[in-house]
Short mmCIF file of C-alpha atoms in Angstrom, two decimals:
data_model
loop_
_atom_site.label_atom_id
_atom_site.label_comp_id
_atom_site.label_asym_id
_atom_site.label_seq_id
_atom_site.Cartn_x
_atom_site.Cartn_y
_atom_site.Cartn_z
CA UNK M 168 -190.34 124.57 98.40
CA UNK M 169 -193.33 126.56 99.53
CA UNK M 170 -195.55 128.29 96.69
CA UNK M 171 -196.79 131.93 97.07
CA UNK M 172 -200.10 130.92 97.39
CA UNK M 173 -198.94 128.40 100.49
CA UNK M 174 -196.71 131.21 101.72
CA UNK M 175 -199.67 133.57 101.85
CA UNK M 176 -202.16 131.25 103.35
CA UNK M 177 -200.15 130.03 106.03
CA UNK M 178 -197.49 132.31 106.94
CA UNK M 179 -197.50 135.91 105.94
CA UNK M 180 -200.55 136.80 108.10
CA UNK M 181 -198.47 135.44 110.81
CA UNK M 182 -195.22 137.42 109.51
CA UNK M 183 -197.74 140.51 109.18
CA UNK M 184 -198.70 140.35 112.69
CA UNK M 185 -195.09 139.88 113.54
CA UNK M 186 -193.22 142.45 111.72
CA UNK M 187 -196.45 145.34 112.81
CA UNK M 188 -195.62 144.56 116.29
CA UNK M 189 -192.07 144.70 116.34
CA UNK M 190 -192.53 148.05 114.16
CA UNK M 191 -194.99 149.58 116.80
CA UNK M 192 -193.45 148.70 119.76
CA UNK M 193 -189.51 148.88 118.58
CA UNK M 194 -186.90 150.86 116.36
CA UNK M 195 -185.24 146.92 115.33
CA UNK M 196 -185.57 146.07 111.77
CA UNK M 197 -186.27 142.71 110.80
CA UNK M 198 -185.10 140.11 107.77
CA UNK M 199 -186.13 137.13 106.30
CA UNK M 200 -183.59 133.90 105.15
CA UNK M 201 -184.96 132.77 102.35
CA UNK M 202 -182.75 131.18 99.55
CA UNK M 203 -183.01 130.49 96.12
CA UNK M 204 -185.57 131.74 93.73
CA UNK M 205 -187.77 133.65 95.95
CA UNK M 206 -188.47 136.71 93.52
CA UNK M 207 -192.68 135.47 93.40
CA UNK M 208 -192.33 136.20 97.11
CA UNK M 209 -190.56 139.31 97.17
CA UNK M 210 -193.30 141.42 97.06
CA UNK M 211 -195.59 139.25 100.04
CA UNK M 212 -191.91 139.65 102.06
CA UNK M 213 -192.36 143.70 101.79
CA UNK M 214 -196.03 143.76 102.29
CA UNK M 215 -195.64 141.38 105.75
CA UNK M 216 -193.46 143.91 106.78
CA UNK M 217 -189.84 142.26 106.24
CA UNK M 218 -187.26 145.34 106.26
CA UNK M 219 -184.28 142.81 104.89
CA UNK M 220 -183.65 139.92 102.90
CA UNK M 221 -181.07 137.69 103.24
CA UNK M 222 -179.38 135.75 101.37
CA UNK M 223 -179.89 137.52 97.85
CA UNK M 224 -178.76 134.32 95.61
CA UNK M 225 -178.29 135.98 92.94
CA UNK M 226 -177.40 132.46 90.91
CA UNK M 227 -181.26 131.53 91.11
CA UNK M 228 -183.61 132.15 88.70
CA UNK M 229 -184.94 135.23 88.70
CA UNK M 230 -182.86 137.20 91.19
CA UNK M 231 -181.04 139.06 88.13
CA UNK M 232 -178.75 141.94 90.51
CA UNK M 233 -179.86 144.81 88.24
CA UNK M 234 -183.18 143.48 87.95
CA UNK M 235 -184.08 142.93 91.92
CA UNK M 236 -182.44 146.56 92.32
CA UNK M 237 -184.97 148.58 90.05
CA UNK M 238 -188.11 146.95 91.21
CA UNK M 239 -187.67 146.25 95.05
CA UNK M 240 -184.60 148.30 95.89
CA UNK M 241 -186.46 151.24 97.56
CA UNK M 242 -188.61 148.62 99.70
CA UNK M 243 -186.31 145.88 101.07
CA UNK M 244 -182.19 145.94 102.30
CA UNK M 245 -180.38 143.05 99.94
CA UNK M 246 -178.21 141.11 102.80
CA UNK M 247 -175.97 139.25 100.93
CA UNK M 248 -175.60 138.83 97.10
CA UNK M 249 -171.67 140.13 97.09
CA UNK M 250 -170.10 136.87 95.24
CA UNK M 251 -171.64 133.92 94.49
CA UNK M 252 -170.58 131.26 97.43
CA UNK M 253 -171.18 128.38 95.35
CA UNK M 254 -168.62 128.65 92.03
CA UNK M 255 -167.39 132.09 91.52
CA UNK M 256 -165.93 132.12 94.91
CA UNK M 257 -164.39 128.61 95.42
CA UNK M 258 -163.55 128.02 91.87
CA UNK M 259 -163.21 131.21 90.54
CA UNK M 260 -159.94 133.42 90.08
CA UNK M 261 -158.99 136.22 92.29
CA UNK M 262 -159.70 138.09 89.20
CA UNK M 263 -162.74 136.64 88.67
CA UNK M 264 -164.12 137.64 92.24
CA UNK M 265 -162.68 141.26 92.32
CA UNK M 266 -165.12 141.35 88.86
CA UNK M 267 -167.83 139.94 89.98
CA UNK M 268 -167.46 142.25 93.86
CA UNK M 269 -167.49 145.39 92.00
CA UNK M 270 -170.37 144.31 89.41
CA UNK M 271 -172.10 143.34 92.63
CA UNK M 272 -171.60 146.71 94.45
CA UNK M 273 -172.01 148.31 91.40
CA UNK M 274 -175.52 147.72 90.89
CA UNK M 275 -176.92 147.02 94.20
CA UNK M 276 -175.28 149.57 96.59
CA UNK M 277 -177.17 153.37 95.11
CA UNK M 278 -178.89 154.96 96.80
CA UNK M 279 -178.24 152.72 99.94
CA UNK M 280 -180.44 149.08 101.06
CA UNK M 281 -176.93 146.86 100.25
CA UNK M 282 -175.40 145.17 103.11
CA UNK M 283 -172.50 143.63 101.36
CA UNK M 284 -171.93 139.97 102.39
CA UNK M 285 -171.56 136.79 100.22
CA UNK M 286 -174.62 134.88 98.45
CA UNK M 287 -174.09 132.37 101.59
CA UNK M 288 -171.46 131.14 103.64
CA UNK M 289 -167.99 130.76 102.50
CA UNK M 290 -167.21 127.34 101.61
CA UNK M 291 -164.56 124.40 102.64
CA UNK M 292 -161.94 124.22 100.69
CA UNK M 293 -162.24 128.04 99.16
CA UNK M 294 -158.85 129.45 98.44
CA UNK M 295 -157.36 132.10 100.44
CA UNK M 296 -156.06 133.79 97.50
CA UNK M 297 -160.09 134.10 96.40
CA UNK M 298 -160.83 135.24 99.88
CA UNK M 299 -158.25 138.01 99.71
CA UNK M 300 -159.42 139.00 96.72
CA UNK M 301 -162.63 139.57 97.80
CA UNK M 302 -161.89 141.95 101.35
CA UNK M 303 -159.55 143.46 99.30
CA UNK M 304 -162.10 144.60 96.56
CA UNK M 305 -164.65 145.56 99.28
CA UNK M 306 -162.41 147.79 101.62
CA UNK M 307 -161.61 149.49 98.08
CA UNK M 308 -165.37 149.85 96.35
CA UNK M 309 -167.79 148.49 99.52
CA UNK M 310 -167.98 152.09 101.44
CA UNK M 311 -171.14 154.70 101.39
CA UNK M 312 -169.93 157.90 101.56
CA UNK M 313 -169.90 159.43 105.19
CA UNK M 314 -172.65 162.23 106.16
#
């Protein structure tokens, strides 16, 4: 819904100003919501200074897991991205979600920047089975070792 160019015309000098300010003047980290297909504005997100993006929708085109990992993973915290709020987790089975958790954590949790959490928010009508499944699978595979 908004091109890069429009995004960098309008918005991420604002964002810059933004995110240098908070950075100077505070320790608080900041994110930006942006769904869907965003990875042409992943790398205008880092350079206005965004610390975290949330949600990671992995489901869109273009935000492969692995993919997102190698080439921004040093630069930006993926919020979100766990299980995929939109089939695997309402229509899925249990099975299906524990797969899809540990893929998820897998890939995106090394060398830290993964805050697990689903895609988006947990649908209506998702069952509690599928729900169990996934706390179940992160409380098993979600922790970074303690220092």
């Amino acid at each position: 819904m908004c091109p890069p160019k429009t995004y960098r015309d309008l918005f991420k000098p604002f964002h810059k100003r933004l995110n240098d300010w908070v950075h100077q003047h505070t320790s608080w980290k900041t994110f930006i919501h942006s769904c869907g297909s965003i990875r042409a504005l992943l790398e205008d997100f880092i350079d206005a200074g965004f610390d975290i993006l949330n949600p990671v929708q992995c489901s869109a085109v273009g935000m492969d897991p692995p993919a997102l990992k190698k080439d921004f993973g040093d630069r930006i915290v993926f919020w979100g991205g766990g299980v995929d709020t939109q089939r695997t987790l309402p229509f899925g089975t249990p099975e299906e979600i524990r797969q899809e958790v540990r893929e998820r954590i897998r890939v995106l949790a090394p060398g830290g920047g993964f805050v697990f959490n689903p895609i988006h928010n947990v649908q209506a009508q998702t069952p509690i089975e599928n729900l169990l499944a996934l706390f179940e699978t992160v409380r098993e595979h979600g922790q970074y070792p303690v220092r």
